[in-house]
Short mmCIF file of N, CA and C in Angstrom, two decimals:
data_model
loop_
_atom_site.label_atom_id
_atom_site.label_comp_id
_atom_site.label_asym_id
_atom_site.label_seq_id
_atom_site.Cartn_x
_atom_site.Cartn_y
_atom_site.Cartn_z
N MET M 1 143.02 108.00 100.93
CA MET M 1 141.63 108.48 100.96
C MET M 1 140.88 107.85 99.80
N ASP M 2 139.95 106.91 100.08
CA ASP M 2 139.24 106.20 99.04
C ASP M 2 138.42 107.15 98.19
N ASN M 3 138.62 107.05 96.84
CA ASN M 3 137.92 107.86 95.84
C ASN M 3 138.25 109.34 95.91
N ARG M 4 138.86 109.79 96.97
CA ARG M 4 139.39 111.15 97.08
C ARG M 4 138.38 112.23 96.74
N HIS M 5 137.17 112.09 97.22
CA HIS M 5 136.14 113.09 96.99
C HIS M 5 136.41 114.29 97.89
N PRO M 6 136.12 115.52 97.42
CA PRO M 6 136.36 116.71 98.24
C PRO M 6 135.68 116.68 99.60
N VAL M 7 134.48 116.11 99.71
CA VAL M 7 133.81 116.04 101.01
C VAL M 7 134.63 115.18 101.96
N GLN M 8 135.13 114.03 101.45
CA GLN M 8 135.98 113.17 102.28
C GLN M 8 137.26 113.89 102.66
N ALA M 9 137.78 114.68 101.74
CA ALA M 9 139.00 115.44 102.01
C ALA M 9 138.76 116.43 103.14
N GLY M 10 137.60 117.07 103.15
CA GLY M 10 137.27 118.01 104.21
C GLY M 10 137.22 117.33 105.56
N GLU M 11 136.58 116.16 105.61
CA GLU M 11 136.50 115.41 106.86
C GLU M 11 137.89 114.96 107.31
N LEU M 12 138.69 114.49 106.34
CA LEU M 12 140.04 114.06 106.66
C LEU M 12 140.87 115.23 107.18
N LEU M 13 140.70 116.40 106.57
CA LEU M 13 141.44 117.58 107.00
C LEU M 13 141.10 117.94 108.44
N GLN M 14 139.80 117.93 108.79
CA GLN M 14 139.39 118.27 110.15
C GLN M 14 140.00 117.31 111.16
N ARG M 15 139.98 116.00 110.83
CA ARG M 15 140.56 115.01 111.74
C ARG M 15 142.07 115.24 111.89
N PHE M 16 142.71 115.53 110.76
CA PHE M 16 144.15 115.74 110.77
C PHE M 16 144.52 116.97 111.60
N ILE M 17 143.74 118.04 111.46
CA ILE M 17 144.02 119.26 112.23
C ILE M 17 143.83 119.01 113.72
N ARG M 18 142.75 118.31 114.09
CA ARG M 18 142.53 118.00 115.50
C ARG M 18 143.68 117.15 116.05
N LYS M 19 144.11 116.20 115.24
CA LYS M 19 145.21 115.32 115.66
C LYS M 19 146.51 116.12 115.83
N SER M 20 146.76 117.05 114.91
CA SER M 20 147.99 117.84 114.96
C SER M 20 148.00 118.74 116.19
N HIS M 21 146.81 119.28 116.55
CA HIS M 21 146.73 120.13 117.74
C HIS M 21 146.93 119.28 119.00
N GLY M 22 146.27 118.12 119.04
CA GLY M 22 146.32 117.28 120.23
C GLY M 22 147.68 116.66 120.47
N GLU M 23 148.35 116.26 119.40
CA GLU M 23 149.63 115.57 119.55
C GLU M 23 150.84 116.48 119.33
N ARG M 24 150.56 117.75 119.01
CA ARG M 24 151.63 118.72 118.77
C ARG M 24 152.62 118.21 117.72
N LEU M 25 152.10 117.84 116.59
CA LEU M 25 152.94 117.34 115.51
C LEU M 25 153.87 118.43 115.01
N SER M 26 155.02 118.03 114.48
CA SER M 26 155.98 119.00 113.96
C SER M 26 155.42 119.67 112.71
N PRO M 27 155.85 120.90 112.42
CA PRO M 27 155.38 121.61 111.22
C PRO M 27 155.60 120.81 109.94
N LYS M 28 156.73 120.08 109.85
CA LYS M 28 157.01 119.30 108.65
C LYS M 28 155.99 118.19 108.44
N ILE M 29 155.60 117.54 109.53
CA ILE M 29 154.61 116.46 109.43
C ILE M 29 153.26 117.02 109.03
N ILE M 30 152.88 118.15 109.63
CA ILE M 30 151.60 118.79 109.29
C ILE M 30 151.58 119.20 107.83
N LEU M 31 152.67 119.82 107.38
CA LEU M 31 152.75 120.27 105.99
C LEU M 31 152.71 119.09 105.03
N ALA M 32 153.40 118.00 105.38
CA ALA M 32 153.41 116.81 104.53
C ALA M 32 152.01 116.22 104.42
N GLY M 33 151.28 116.21 105.54
CA GLY M 33 149.92 115.68 105.52
C GLY M 33 149.00 116.52 104.65
N CYS M 34 149.10 117.84 104.76
CA CYS M 34 148.27 118.73 103.95
C CYS M 34 148.64 118.65 102.47
N THR M 35 149.93 118.51 102.18
CA THR M 35 150.36 118.36 100.79
C THR M 35 149.77 117.09 100.20
N GLY M 36 149.74 116.02 101.00
CA GLY M 36 149.15 114.77 100.54
C GLY M 36 147.67 114.91 100.22
N ILE M 37 146.94 115.65 101.05
CA ILE M 37 145.52 115.88 100.81
C ILE M 37 145.32 116.67 99.52
N MET M 38 146.14 117.69 99.31
CA MET M 38 146.03 118.50 98.10
C MET M 38 146.33 117.66 96.86
N TYR M 39 147.32 116.80 96.96
CA TYR M 39 147.69 115.94 95.83
C TYR M 39 146.52 115.01 95.50
N ASP M 40 145.89 114.45 96.53
CA ASP M 40 144.74 113.58 96.30
C ASP M 40 143.61 114.33 95.60
N LEU M 41 143.38 115.57 96.02
CA LEU M 41 142.31 116.37 95.41
C LEU M 41 142.60 116.66 93.94
N MET M 42 143.84 116.98 93.62
CA MET M 42 144.20 117.23 92.23
C MET M 42 143.98 115.98 91.38
N ASN M 43 144.34 114.83 91.93
CA ASN M 43 144.13 113.58 91.21
C ASN M 43 142.64 113.30 91.00
N TYR M 44 141.83 113.66 92.00
CA TYR M 44 140.39 113.45 91.85
C TYR M 44 139.84 114.30 90.71
N ILE M 45 140.31 115.54 90.60
CA ILE M 45 139.87 116.41 89.51
C ILE M 45 140.26 115.82 88.16
N VAL M 46 141.47 115.27 88.08
CA VAL M 46 141.91 114.64 86.83
C VAL M 46 140.95 113.52 86.45
N SER M 47 140.56 112.69 87.43
CA SER M 47 139.71 111.54 87.13
C SER M 47 138.29 111.94 86.75
N VAL M 48 137.82 113.07 87.26
CA VAL M 48 136.45 113.49 87.00
C VAL M 48 136.32 114.38 85.76
N THR M 49 137.22 115.33 85.64
CA THR M 49 137.08 116.33 84.57
C THR M 49 138.00 116.11 83.39
N GLY M 50 139.04 115.33 83.59
CA GLY M 50 140.01 115.13 82.52
C GLY M 50 141.05 116.23 82.45
N GLU M 51 140.98 117.22 83.35
CA GLU M 51 141.96 118.31 83.38
C GLU M 51 143.22 117.85 84.10
N ASP M 52 144.35 118.04 83.46
CA ASP M 52 145.62 117.62 84.04
C ASP M 52 146.58 118.80 83.98
N ASN M 53 146.59 119.60 85.04
CA ASN M 53 147.34 120.85 85.03
C ASN M 53 148.47 120.81 86.05
N ILE M 54 149.66 120.46 85.59
CA ILE M 54 150.81 120.36 86.49
C ILE M 54 151.17 121.72 87.08
N SER M 55 151.05 122.77 86.28
CA SER M 55 151.42 124.11 86.77
C SER M 55 150.52 124.53 87.93
N ARG M 56 149.26 124.12 87.89
CA ARG M 56 148.34 124.46 88.98
C ARG M 56 148.74 123.72 90.26
N THR M 57 149.10 122.45 90.11
CA THR M 57 149.56 121.68 91.26
C THR M 57 150.80 122.32 91.85
N GLU M 58 151.73 122.69 90.98
CA GLU M 58 152.98 123.32 91.41
C GLU M 58 152.70 124.61 92.18
N GLU M 59 151.81 125.43 91.66
CA GLU M 59 151.49 126.71 92.30
C GLU M 59 150.94 126.50 93.70
N MET M 60 150.06 125.51 93.85
CA MET M 60 149.46 125.25 95.16
C MET M 60 150.50 124.77 96.16
N ILE M 61 151.40 123.89 95.69
CA ILE M 61 152.43 123.37 96.59
C ILE M 61 153.38 124.48 97.02
N VAL M 62 153.77 125.33 96.09
CA VAL M 62 154.67 126.44 96.41
C VAL M 62 154.03 127.37 97.44
N ARG M 63 152.73 127.64 97.28
CA ARG M 63 152.03 128.49 98.25
C ARG M 63 151.96 127.82 99.62
N LEU M 64 151.77 126.51 99.62
CA LEU M 64 151.75 125.78 100.88
C LEU M 64 153.07 125.95 101.63
N MET M 65 154.17 125.88 100.88
CA MET M 65 155.49 125.96 101.50
C MET M 65 155.75 127.33 102.15
N LYS M 66 155.02 128.36 101.71
CA LYS M 66 155.24 129.71 102.21
C LYS M 66 154.38 130.05 103.42
N ILE M 67 153.45 129.18 103.76
CA ILE M 67 152.55 129.44 104.89
C ILE M 67 153.32 129.33 106.21
N GLN M 68 153.07 130.26 107.12
CA GLN M 68 153.85 130.36 108.35
C GLN M 68 153.13 129.83 109.60
N THR M 69 151.80 129.97 109.65
CA THR M 69 151.08 129.60 110.87
C THR M 69 150.07 128.49 110.61
N ALA M 70 149.73 127.77 111.69
CA ALA M 70 148.77 126.68 111.58
C ALA M 70 147.39 127.19 111.16
N LEU M 71 147.00 128.36 111.68
CA LEU M 71 145.70 128.93 111.34
C LEU M 71 145.64 129.29 109.85
N GLU M 72 146.72 129.88 109.36
CA GLU M 72 146.79 130.24 107.94
C GLU M 72 146.71 128.99 107.07
N LEU M 73 147.37 127.93 107.51
CA LEU M 73 147.36 126.67 106.76
C LEU M 73 145.95 126.08 106.74
N GLU M 74 145.28 126.10 107.88
CA GLU M 74 143.92 125.56 107.97
C GLU M 74 142.98 126.32 107.05
N GLU M 75 143.06 127.64 107.05
CA GLU M 75 142.19 128.45 106.19
C GLU M 75 142.48 128.21 104.71
N TYR M 76 143.76 128.09 104.39
CA TYR M 76 144.15 127.84 102.99
C TYR M 76 143.57 126.51 102.50
N MET M 77 143.69 125.48 103.33
CA MET M 77 143.20 124.15 102.94
C MET M 77 141.68 124.15 102.79
N LYS M 78 140.98 124.77 103.73
CA LYS M 78 139.52 124.81 103.66
C LYS M 78 139.05 125.53 102.40
N GLU M 79 139.71 126.63 102.09
CA GLU M 79 139.35 127.42 100.91
C GLU M 79 139.48 126.59 99.63
N HIS M 80 140.58 125.85 99.52
CA HIS M 80 140.80 125.08 98.29
C HIS M 80 139.93 123.84 98.21
N ILE M 81 139.61 123.25 99.34
CA ILE M 81 138.70 122.11 99.32
C ILE M 81 137.32 122.56 98.83
N GLU M 82 136.88 123.74 99.26
CA GLU M 82 135.60 124.27 98.78
C GLU M 82 135.65 124.54 97.28
N GLN M 83 136.77 125.05 96.79
CA GLN M 83 136.92 125.30 95.35
C GLN M 83 136.88 124.00 94.56
N PHE M 84 137.54 122.97 95.08
CA PHE M 84 137.54 121.68 94.42
C PHE M 84 136.13 121.11 94.36
N TYR M 85 135.38 121.30 95.46
CA TYR M 85 134.01 120.78 95.50
C TYR M 85 133.16 121.46 94.43
N GLU M 86 133.34 122.77 94.27
CA GLU M 86 132.58 123.51 93.25
C GLU M 86 132.93 123.01 91.85
N ILE M 87 134.22 122.77 91.60
CA ILE M 87 134.67 122.31 90.28
C ILE M 87 134.08 120.95 89.96
N THR M 88 134.25 120.00 90.87
CA THR M 88 133.81 118.64 90.59
C THR M 88 132.30 118.50 90.69
N GLY M 89 131.67 119.37 91.50
CA GLY M 89 130.22 119.29 91.62
C GLY M 89 129.49 119.78 90.39
N SER M 90 130.13 120.67 89.63
CA SER M 90 129.47 121.24 88.46
C SER M 90 129.99 120.68 87.14
N SER M 91 131.02 119.84 87.20
CA SER M 91 131.62 119.32 85.96
C SER M 91 131.06 117.95 85.62
N PRO M 92 130.62 117.75 84.39
CA PRO M 92 130.16 116.42 83.99
C PRO M 92 131.34 115.46 83.94
N ARG M 93 131.07 114.20 84.21
CA ARG M 93 132.14 113.22 84.15
C ARG M 93 132.54 113.00 82.70
N LYS M 94 133.83 113.03 82.48
CA LYS M 94 134.34 112.92 81.12
C LYS M 94 134.54 111.47 80.71
N TYR M 95 134.78 110.59 81.68
CA TYR M 95 135.16 109.23 81.35
C TYR M 95 134.07 108.21 81.68
N SER M 96 134.14 107.09 81.01
CA SER M 96 133.26 105.97 81.33
C SER M 96 133.69 105.41 82.69
N PRO M 97 132.80 104.67 83.37
CA PRO M 97 133.15 104.13 84.69
C PRO M 97 134.43 103.30 84.69
N SER M 98 134.64 102.49 83.66
CA SER M 98 135.85 101.65 83.61
C SER M 98 137.11 102.48 83.53
N ILE M 99 137.09 103.51 82.69
CA ILE M 99 138.28 104.35 82.54
C ILE M 99 138.49 105.21 83.78
N GLU M 100 137.42 105.71 84.36
CA GLU M 100 137.57 106.50 85.59
C GLU M 100 138.18 105.65 86.70
N LYS M 101 137.70 104.41 86.82
CA LYS M 101 138.24 103.50 87.83
C LYS M 101 139.71 103.20 87.57
N SER M 102 140.05 103.01 86.30
CA SER M 102 141.45 102.72 85.95
C SER M 102 142.35 103.91 86.26
N ILE M 103 141.86 105.12 86.02
CA ILE M 103 142.65 106.32 86.31
C ILE M 103 142.90 106.46 87.81
N LEU M 104 141.88 106.22 88.60
CA LEU M 104 142.06 106.27 90.05
C LEU M 104 143.08 105.24 90.51
N TYR M 105 143.01 104.04 89.91
CA TYR M 105 143.97 102.99 90.26
C TYR M 105 145.39 103.40 89.89
N ILE M 106 145.55 103.96 88.70
CA ILE M 106 146.87 104.42 88.25
C ILE M 106 147.41 105.48 89.20
N GLU M 107 146.56 106.46 89.55
CA GLU M 107 147.00 107.54 90.43
C GLU M 107 147.44 107.02 91.80
N GLU M 108 146.74 106.02 92.29
CA GLU M 108 147.05 105.47 93.61
C GLU M 108 148.29 104.59 93.60
N ASN M 109 148.61 104.01 92.44
CA ASN M 109 149.68 103.02 92.38
C ASN M 109 150.79 103.37 91.39
N CYS M 110 150.83 104.63 90.96
CA CYS M 110 151.76 105.01 89.89
C CYS M 110 153.23 104.85 90.25
N THR M 111 153.54 104.80 91.54
CA THR M 111 154.95 104.64 91.92
C THR M 111 155.39 103.18 91.88
N GLU M 112 154.44 102.29 91.66
CA GLU M 112 154.74 100.86 91.56
C GLU M 112 154.87 100.47 90.09
N LYS M 113 155.33 99.24 89.86
CA LYS M 113 155.42 98.72 88.49
C LYS M 113 154.05 98.15 88.12
N ILE M 114 153.22 98.96 87.49
CA ILE M 114 151.89 98.50 87.10
C ILE M 114 151.81 98.47 85.58
N SER M 115 151.45 97.32 85.07
CA SER M 115 151.41 97.13 83.62
C SER M 115 150.02 97.44 83.07
N LEU M 116 149.97 97.64 81.78
CA LEU M 116 148.70 97.85 81.09
C LEU M 116 147.77 96.67 81.34
N GLU M 117 148.31 95.47 81.26
CA GLU M 117 147.50 94.26 81.46
C GLU M 117 146.95 94.20 82.88
N GLN M 118 147.75 94.60 83.85
CA GLN M 118 147.32 94.60 85.24
C GLN M 118 146.16 95.56 85.47
N VAL M 119 146.28 96.77 84.93
CA VAL M 119 145.22 97.77 85.10
C VAL M 119 143.96 97.35 84.36
N ALA M 120 144.12 96.79 83.16
CA ALA M 120 142.97 96.30 82.40
C ALA M 120 142.22 95.24 83.20
N GLY M 121 142.99 94.38 83.88
CA GLY M 121 142.37 93.33 84.69
C GLY M 121 141.58 93.89 85.85
N LYS M 122 142.01 95.02 86.39
CA LYS M 122 141.30 95.64 87.51
C LYS M 122 139.91 96.12 87.11
N VAL M 123 139.74 96.42 85.83
CA VAL M 123 138.42 96.88 85.36
C VAL M 123 137.76 95.83 84.46
N PHE M 124 138.31 94.61 84.50
CA PHE M 124 137.72 93.45 83.82
C PHE M 124 137.57 93.64 82.31
N LEU M 125 138.63 94.19 81.70
CA LEU M 125 138.62 94.38 80.25
C LEU M 125 139.83 93.70 79.63
N ASN M 126 139.65 93.24 78.39
CA ASN M 126 140.77 92.72 77.60
C ASN M 126 141.79 93.84 77.43
N LYS M 127 143.08 93.52 77.55
CA LYS M 127 144.09 94.58 77.54
C LYS M 127 144.13 95.37 76.23
N ASN M 128 143.87 94.71 75.10
CA ASN M 128 143.88 95.41 73.81
C ASN M 128 142.70 96.38 73.70
N TYR M 129 141.53 95.90 74.14
CA TYR M 129 140.35 96.76 74.11
C TYR M 129 140.52 97.92 75.09
N PHE M 130 141.05 97.60 76.28
CA PHE M 130 141.28 98.64 77.29
C PHE M 130 142.24 99.70 76.76
N SER M 131 143.31 99.26 76.09
CA SER M 131 144.30 100.19 75.55
C SER M 131 143.66 101.15 74.55
N GLU M 132 142.82 100.61 73.67
CA GLU M 132 142.14 101.45 72.68
C GLU M 132 141.16 102.41 73.34
N LEU M 133 140.39 101.89 74.30
CA LEU M 133 139.39 102.71 74.99
C LEU M 133 140.07 103.82 75.81
N PHE M 134 141.15 103.47 76.47
CA PHE M 134 141.88 104.44 77.29
C PHE M 134 142.37 105.60 76.43
N LYS M 135 143.00 105.27 75.31
CA LYS M 135 143.53 106.31 74.44
C LYS M 135 142.42 107.16 73.84
N LYS M 136 141.31 106.52 73.50
CA LYS M 136 140.18 107.24 72.91
C LYS M 136 139.60 108.25 73.90
N GLU M 137 139.42 107.83 75.15
CA GLU M 137 138.77 108.70 76.14
C GLU M 137 139.73 109.70 76.78
N VAL M 138 140.95 109.27 77.04
CA VAL M 138 141.90 110.12 77.77
C VAL M 138 142.70 111.01 76.83
N GLY M 139 142.89 110.54 75.60
CA GLY M 139 143.63 111.35 74.63
C GLY M 139 145.12 111.08 74.62
N MET M 140 145.55 110.08 75.36
CA MET M 140 146.96 109.65 75.34
C MET M 140 147.01 108.18 75.69
N ASN M 141 148.11 107.53 75.36
CA ASN M 141 148.18 106.10 75.66
C ASN M 141 148.49 105.86 77.14
N TYR M 142 148.38 104.60 77.53
CA TYR M 142 148.54 104.22 78.93
C TYR M 142 149.90 104.63 79.50
N ASN M 143 150.97 104.32 78.78
CA ASN M 143 152.31 104.62 79.29
C ASN M 143 152.54 106.12 79.48
N ASP M 144 152.05 106.92 78.54
CA ASP M 144 152.20 108.37 78.67
C ASP M 144 151.45 108.89 79.89
N TYR M 145 150.25 108.35 80.12
CA TYR M 145 149.47 108.80 81.28
C TYR M 145 150.15 108.38 82.58
N LEU M 146 150.66 107.14 82.61
CA LEU M 146 151.36 106.66 83.80
C LEU M 146 152.56 107.55 84.11
N ASN M 147 153.31 107.90 83.08
CA ASN M 147 154.47 108.77 83.28
C ASN M 147 154.06 110.14 83.79
N GLU M 148 152.97 110.69 83.27
CA GLU M 148 152.51 112.00 83.73
C GLU M 148 152.07 111.95 85.19
N ALA M 149 151.42 110.85 85.58
CA ALA M 149 151.00 110.69 86.97
C ALA M 149 152.22 110.65 87.88
N ARG M 150 153.26 109.94 87.44
CA ARG M 150 154.49 109.87 88.23
C ARG M 150 155.17 111.24 88.33
N ILE M 151 155.16 111.98 87.24
CA ILE M 151 155.82 113.29 87.24
C ILE M 151 155.06 114.28 88.11
N ARG M 152 153.73 114.20 88.14
CA ARG M 152 152.97 115.07 89.05
C ARG M 152 153.41 114.84 90.49
N LYS M 153 153.57 113.56 90.83
CA LYS M 153 154.01 113.24 92.19
C LYS M 153 155.45 113.70 92.40
N ALA M 154 156.28 113.55 91.38
CA ALA M 154 157.68 113.99 91.48
C ALA M 154 157.76 115.49 91.74
N CYS M 155 156.90 116.26 91.09
CA CYS M 155 156.87 117.71 91.30
C CYS M 155 156.59 118.05 92.76
N ALA M 156 155.68 117.30 93.37
CA ALA M 156 155.35 117.54 94.78
C ALA M 156 156.54 117.20 95.67
N TYR M 157 157.22 116.10 95.38
CA TYR M 157 158.39 115.72 96.18
C TYR M 157 159.52 116.75 96.04
N ILE M 158 159.76 117.20 94.81
CA ILE M 158 160.81 118.19 94.59
C ILE M 158 160.48 119.49 95.32
N ALA M 159 159.23 119.91 95.23
CA ALA M 159 158.81 121.17 95.86
C ALA M 159 158.94 121.11 97.38
N SER M 160 158.84 119.92 97.95
CA SER M 160 158.95 119.79 99.41
C SER M 160 160.36 120.11 99.90
N GLY M 161 161.36 119.93 99.01
CA GLY M 161 162.74 120.20 99.39
C GLY M 161 163.35 119.16 100.31
N GLU M 162 162.66 118.04 100.50
CA GLU M 162 163.10 117.03 101.46
C GLU M 162 163.95 115.93 100.83
N TYR M 163 163.96 115.84 99.50
CA TYR M 163 164.60 114.70 98.86
C TYR M 163 165.56 115.13 97.75
N SER M 164 166.58 114.30 97.52
CA SER M 164 167.47 114.53 96.38
C SER M 164 166.73 114.10 95.12
N LEU M 165 167.23 114.52 93.96
CA LEU M 165 166.57 114.16 92.71
C LEU M 165 166.65 112.66 92.46
N SER M 166 167.73 112.03 92.87
CA SER M 166 167.83 110.57 92.71
C SER M 166 166.80 109.86 93.59
N GLN M 167 166.57 110.39 94.79
CA GLN M 167 165.53 109.82 95.66
C GLN M 167 164.15 110.00 95.04
N VAL M 168 163.90 111.18 94.49
CA VAL M 168 162.60 111.44 93.86
C VAL M 168 162.37 110.47 92.71
N ALA M 169 163.39 110.23 91.91
CA ALA M 169 163.26 109.30 90.79
C ALA M 169 162.86 107.92 91.29
N GLN M 170 163.54 107.43 92.32
CA GLN M 170 163.23 106.11 92.87
C GLN M 170 161.84 106.07 93.49
N MET M 171 161.48 107.13 94.19
CA MET M 171 160.19 107.18 94.88
C MET M 171 159.00 107.25 93.93
N THR M 172 159.25 107.67 92.71
CA THR M 172 158.14 107.81 91.75
C THR M 172 158.17 106.75 90.66
N GLY M 173 158.91 105.67 90.90
CA GLY M 173 158.84 104.53 90.00
C GLY M 173 159.84 104.51 88.86
N PHE M 174 160.83 105.41 88.89
CA PHE M 174 161.85 105.44 87.84
C PHE M 174 163.16 104.86 88.38
N SER M 175 163.57 103.71 87.87
CA SER M 175 164.81 103.09 88.33
C SER M 175 166.03 103.74 87.69
N ASP M 176 165.85 104.40 86.56
CA ASP M 176 166.93 105.06 85.83
C ASP M 176 166.76 106.58 85.95
N GLN M 177 167.71 107.25 86.59
CA GLN M 177 167.57 108.69 86.80
C GLN M 177 167.62 109.48 85.50
N ASN M 178 168.39 109.01 84.52
CA ASN M 178 168.46 109.70 83.23
C ASN M 178 167.11 109.63 82.50
N TYR M 179 166.48 108.46 82.60
CA TYR M 179 165.16 108.31 81.98
C TYR M 179 164.14 109.19 82.70
N PHE M 180 164.26 109.24 84.02
CA PHE M 180 163.39 110.12 84.81
C PHE M 180 163.53 111.56 84.34
N ALA M 181 164.78 112.02 84.17
CA ALA M 181 165.02 113.40 83.74
C ALA M 181 164.44 113.65 82.35
N LYS M 182 164.56 112.66 81.48
CA LYS M 182 164.03 112.78 80.11
C LYS M 182 162.51 112.92 80.12
N ILE M 183 161.84 112.06 80.89
CA ILE M 183 160.38 112.11 80.96
C ILE M 183 159.92 113.38 81.66
N PHE M 184 160.63 113.77 82.71
CA PHE M 184 160.28 114.99 83.44
C PHE M 184 160.30 116.19 82.50
N LYS M 185 161.36 116.30 81.71
CA LYS M 185 161.46 117.44 80.78
C LYS M 185 160.37 117.38 79.73
N LYS M 186 160.03 116.19 79.27
CA LYS M 186 158.98 116.03 78.27
C LYS M 186 157.64 116.52 78.82
N VAL M 187 157.36 116.19 80.08
CA VAL M 187 156.07 116.53 80.68
C VAL M 187 156.02 117.98 81.17
N VAL M 188 157.06 118.41 81.87
CA VAL M 188 157.06 119.72 82.53
C VAL M 188 157.64 120.82 81.65
N GLY M 189 158.57 120.44 80.76
CA GLY M 189 159.17 121.43 79.88
C GLY M 189 160.53 121.91 80.35
N GLU M 190 161.02 121.34 81.44
CA GLU M 190 162.36 121.66 81.93
C GLU M 190 162.88 120.48 82.73
N THR M 191 164.17 120.47 83.00
CA THR M 191 164.78 119.37 83.74
C THR M 191 164.38 119.43 85.21
N PRO M 192 164.50 118.30 85.93
CA PRO M 192 164.22 118.33 87.37
C PRO M 192 165.07 119.35 88.11
N MET M 193 166.34 119.47 87.73
CA MET M 193 167.22 120.45 88.38
C MET M 193 166.75 121.88 88.11
N GLY M 194 166.38 122.14 86.86
CA GLY M 194 165.87 123.47 86.52
C GLY M 194 164.59 123.79 87.27
N TYR M 195 163.74 122.79 87.40
CA TYR M 195 162.48 122.95 88.13
C TYR M 195 162.76 123.28 89.60
N ARG M 196 163.70 122.54 90.20
CA ARG M 196 164.03 122.78 91.61
C ARG M 196 164.59 124.18 91.82
N LYS M 197 165.45 124.62 90.93
CA LYS M 197 166.07 125.95 91.07
C LYS M 197 165.04 127.06 90.94
N ARG M 198 164.01 126.81 90.14
CA ARG M 198 163.00 127.85 89.89
C ARG M 198 162.05 128.02 91.06
N LEU M 199 161.90 127.00 91.89
CA LEU M 199 160.94 127.08 93.00
C LEU M 199 161.42 128.05 94.08
#
């Protein structure tokens, strides 16, 4: 979803719901699609407001997993899209256009091997200047932000219950599972296994 604006999310949700009704998609596919929309919305809030709340993302995903009917799921998604619209509609943009664009790029490509130099090039800035500007505006360096973006996505994968922890590590850009566990604990405050058991 380009730019992941709440209005676009609403339109995407309506199309997805119509498609799911027409094609009788399985509950797992429907849930995966809705989880993806929610993840995009959370990333949009991060890019606009600077708020990065993993616990909030976790809470929403856990609630999604407990929904039993298609109607309940549709109402839940509509309610949260409206809330996201209110948040982003009333919040001033925290970042300069270059940094906002770089954050969106990181969020979209965080599972790939993306370097500081590569992202700086996407916003036409010298990598040293970009590094300084990013840290000044975001409050953390590029690598820390990239790792947090990956861990947010890892939390969603773990909450889905569909993947092993080694699969989650690979899917979120970590080739070393021990390093993944180390970064996960640094960001979330507990190990991936502890996080999974708590859900």
